[in-house]
Amino acid sequence: MTVPFLSLREANAPYMDELKAAASRVIESGWYILGEELNSFEREFADYCGSLFCIGVGNGLDALILTLRAYIALGRMSEGDEIIVPANTFIATILAITQNRLKPVLVEPDPRTFNIDAERVSRAIGPKTRAIMAVHLYGQLAAMPELAAIARARDILLIEDAAQAHGAMLGGVKAGAFGDAAAFSFFPTKNLGALGDAGAVLTNDDGLAERLRALRNYGSKVKYYHECEGINSRLDEIQAAMLRVKLKYIDDEIASRRRIAAAYLDGIKNPKIRLPFIAGDPATHVWHVFVVQCEQREALQRHLASRDIQTLIHYPVAPHLQKAYPDLHDLTLPVSERLHREVLSLPLGPTLQPEQVAKVIAACCEF
């Protein structure tokens, strides 16, 4: 019995008839870009997250890039300004900053939660700091009340990279509704995944929303009239229709992920494997991935592979050590570097069967 890390075919199978009907509806409409499917999804996702505005874009990276570009256009930051960001995030978070000619200030995470350490954030703020970019890594909310208090006290922006945290909640507030703006990815493997690339920005700021709508569409609000230098990054009608179907079931899928995570947390008993830590309310975590730490990671991965259990590493190389950023190579970030050496993601998807979960638990206990 093979245990796949995640089977997208199986994940989408329960909704196949609805997905096909939605695709047919779009095809038959004859309208494929910036139409009613996108308008409806933007309203529905904004309502789900508790935000006023949702702006659909081509992917999660564009959501981050365009958010910063919009703030530059609105005079909230300028070239050379600093953005505080977790040192152990996926590379997209850093790319969005540098591609806007802003400077990333990498801050170490809390080694228990993997999320940015609020105390270190406070110490890292300087005269050129314009924003904190909080990443809800692996599906667990960052320390948003603490980060929001820091941002307010220092009069800087708080931006959420919520690409892995659809539906995570704290005190009745969902991911995407804590900051001044939030970027989401709907990459197919996400908890809310499209059938291709897709992304969105959430905000309560109507000025920011208006600028983002123009930036995603060649800088245009009226066809062939361009008020700024924009790009082509629009969440298309087919993907919006797919997401509308799957949004109806996201809470059920999160519940399934939480049941599997609870089984892992209860069943995996091995001093060589450090299990994930939940900071407070379990609702803060939606388990995009289940990440353990092990000093003998490669040996553990080989052991699981020998039992037909697929695993992945999120992520093997810290951003400051990537070849793309030679100017960051001199940084010393021991917490982040250790995490990147030790983390391993176990299979966790809403379609895993109880016998597959039991097999993963047994193999981990045997290691």
mmCIF file of N, CA, C and O in Angstrom, residues 20 44 70 77 83 92 108 125 130 136 148 166 170 185 257 268 292 294 314 327:
data_model
loop_
_atom_site.group_PDB
_atom_site.id
_atom_site.type_symbol
_atom_site.label_atom_id
_atom_site.label_comp_id
_atom_site.label_asym_id
_atom_site.label_seq_id
_atom_site.Cartn_x
_atom_site.Cartn_y
_atom_site.Cartn_z
ATOM 1 N N LYS A 20 -16.779 20.070 -13.592
ATOM 2 C CA LYS A 20 -17.070 19.986 -15.025
ATOM 3 C C LYS A 20 -18.224 20.904 -15.401
ATOM 4 O O LYS A 20 -18.192 21.566 -16.448
ATOM 5 N N GLU A 44 -17.335 36.171 -2.739
ATOM 6 C CA GLU A 44 -17.498 35.009 -1.862
ATOM 7 C C GLU A 44 -16.253 34.769 -1.001
ATOM 8 O O GLU A 44 -16.373 34.451 0.194
ATOM 9 N N ALA A 70 1.583 48.436 -5.353
ATOM 10 C CA ALA A 70 0.478 49.370 -5.105
ATOM 11 C C ALA A 70 0.805 50.312 -3.960
ATOM 12 O O ALA A 70 0.510 51.521 -4.026
ATOM 13 N N MET A 77 5.606 53.530 0.536
ATOM 14 C CA MET A 77 6.993 53.071 0.580
ATOM 15 C C MET A 77 7.650 53.428 -0.739
ATOM 16 O O MET A 77 6.966 53.788 -1.711
ATOM 17 N N ILE A 83 11.541 45.879 4.341
ATOM 18 C CA ILE A 83 10.390 45.053 4.706
ATOM 19 C C ILE A 83 10.900 43.919 5.594
ATOM 20 O O ILE A 83 11.794 43.161 5.203
ATOM 21 N N ALA A 92 9.190 32.928 -2.643
ATOM 22 C CA ALA A 92 8.289 33.916 -3.238
ATOM 23 C C ALA A 92 8.158 35.163 -2.370
ATOM 24 O O ALA A 92 8.044 36.277 -2.890
ATOM 25 N N GLU A 108 14.644 35.814 12.321
ATOM 26 C CA GLU A 108 14.538 34.401 12.690
ATOM 27 C C GLU A 108 13.132 34.042 13.191
ATOM 28 O O GLU A 108 12.426 34.868 13.779
ATOM 29 N N ILE A 125 13.158 46.570 13.697
ATOM 30 C CA ILE A 125 12.580 47.753 13.060
ATOM 31 C C ILE A 125 13.557 48.919 13.125
ATOM 32 O O ILE A 125 14.120 49.216 14.179
ATOM 33 N N ARG A 130 9.206 49.879 6.532
ATOM 34 C CA ARG A 130 7.889 50.340 6.101
ATOM 35 C C ARG A 130 6.800 49.289 6.290
ATOM 36 O O ARG A 130 5.619 49.621 6.248
ATOM 37 N N HIS A 136 2.171 32.931 7.321
ATOM 38 C CA HIS A 136 1.516 31.883 8.115
ATOM 39 C C HIS A 136 2.022 30.538 7.596
ATOM 40 O O HIS A 136 1.323 29.814 6.871
ATOM 41 N N ALA A 148 0.426 42.928 15.019
ATOM 42 C CA ALA A 148 -0.442 44.080 14.747
ATOM 43 C C ALA A 148 -0.176 45.210 15.736
ATOM 44 O O ALA A 148 -0.156 46.394 15.358
ATOM 45 N N HIS A 166 -5.423 29.377 4.270
ATOM 46 C CA HIS A 166 -6.843 29.620 4.009
ATOM 47 C C HIS A 166 -7.690 29.016 5.121
ATOM 48 O O HIS A 166 -7.633 27.800 5.368
ATOM 49 N N LEU A 170 -8.208 32.978 14.493
ATOM 50 C CA LEU A 170 -7.882 33.296 15.881
ATOM 51 C C LEU A 170 -8.852 34.343 16.389
ATOM 52 O O LEU A 170 -8.984 35.420 15.798
ATOM 53 N N SER A 185 -2.349 32.416 -2.347
ATOM 54 C CA SER A 185 -2.119 31.574 -3.514
ATOM 55 C C SER A 185 -3.197 30.508 -3.559
ATOM 56 O O SER A 185 -3.606 29.994 -2.517
ATOM 57 N N ARG A 257 -8.188 17.436 7.487
ATOM 58 C CA ARG A 257 -6.760 17.639 7.750
ATOM 59 C C ARG A 257 -6.487 17.647 9.249
ATOM 60 O O ARG A 257 -5.491 17.088 9.719
ATOM 61 N N ILE A 268 2.424 9.299 16.829
ATOM 62 C CA ILE A 268 3.859 9.241 16.549
ATOM 63 C C ILE A 268 4.620 9.483 17.852
ATOM 64 O O ILE A 268 4.591 10.586 18.404
ATOM 65 N N VAL A 292 7.500 17.727 10.493
ATOM 66 C CA VAL A 292 8.246 17.277 11.664
ATOM 67 C C VAL A 292 9.696 17.725 11.520
ATOM 68 O O VAL A 292 10.137 18.143 10.451
ATOM 69 N N CYS A 294 13.743 16.430 12.351
ATOM 70 C CA CYS A 294 14.567 15.266 12.682
ATOM 71 C C CYS A 294 16.013 15.569 12.310
ATOM 72 O O CYS A 294 16.286 16.006 11.176
ATOM 73 N N HIS A 314 9.900 20.994 2.919
ATOM 74 C CA HIS A 314 9.472 22.391 2.789
ATOM 75 C C HIS A 314 10.203 23.264 3.822
ATOM 76 O O HIS A 314 9.705 23.489 4.902
ATOM 77 N N ASP A 327 24.075 38.338 -2.199
ATOM 78 C CA ASP A 327 24.312 39.431 -1.258
ATOM 79 C C ASP A 327 23.797 39.113 0.141
ATOM 80 O O ASP A 327 24.102 39.844 1.093
#
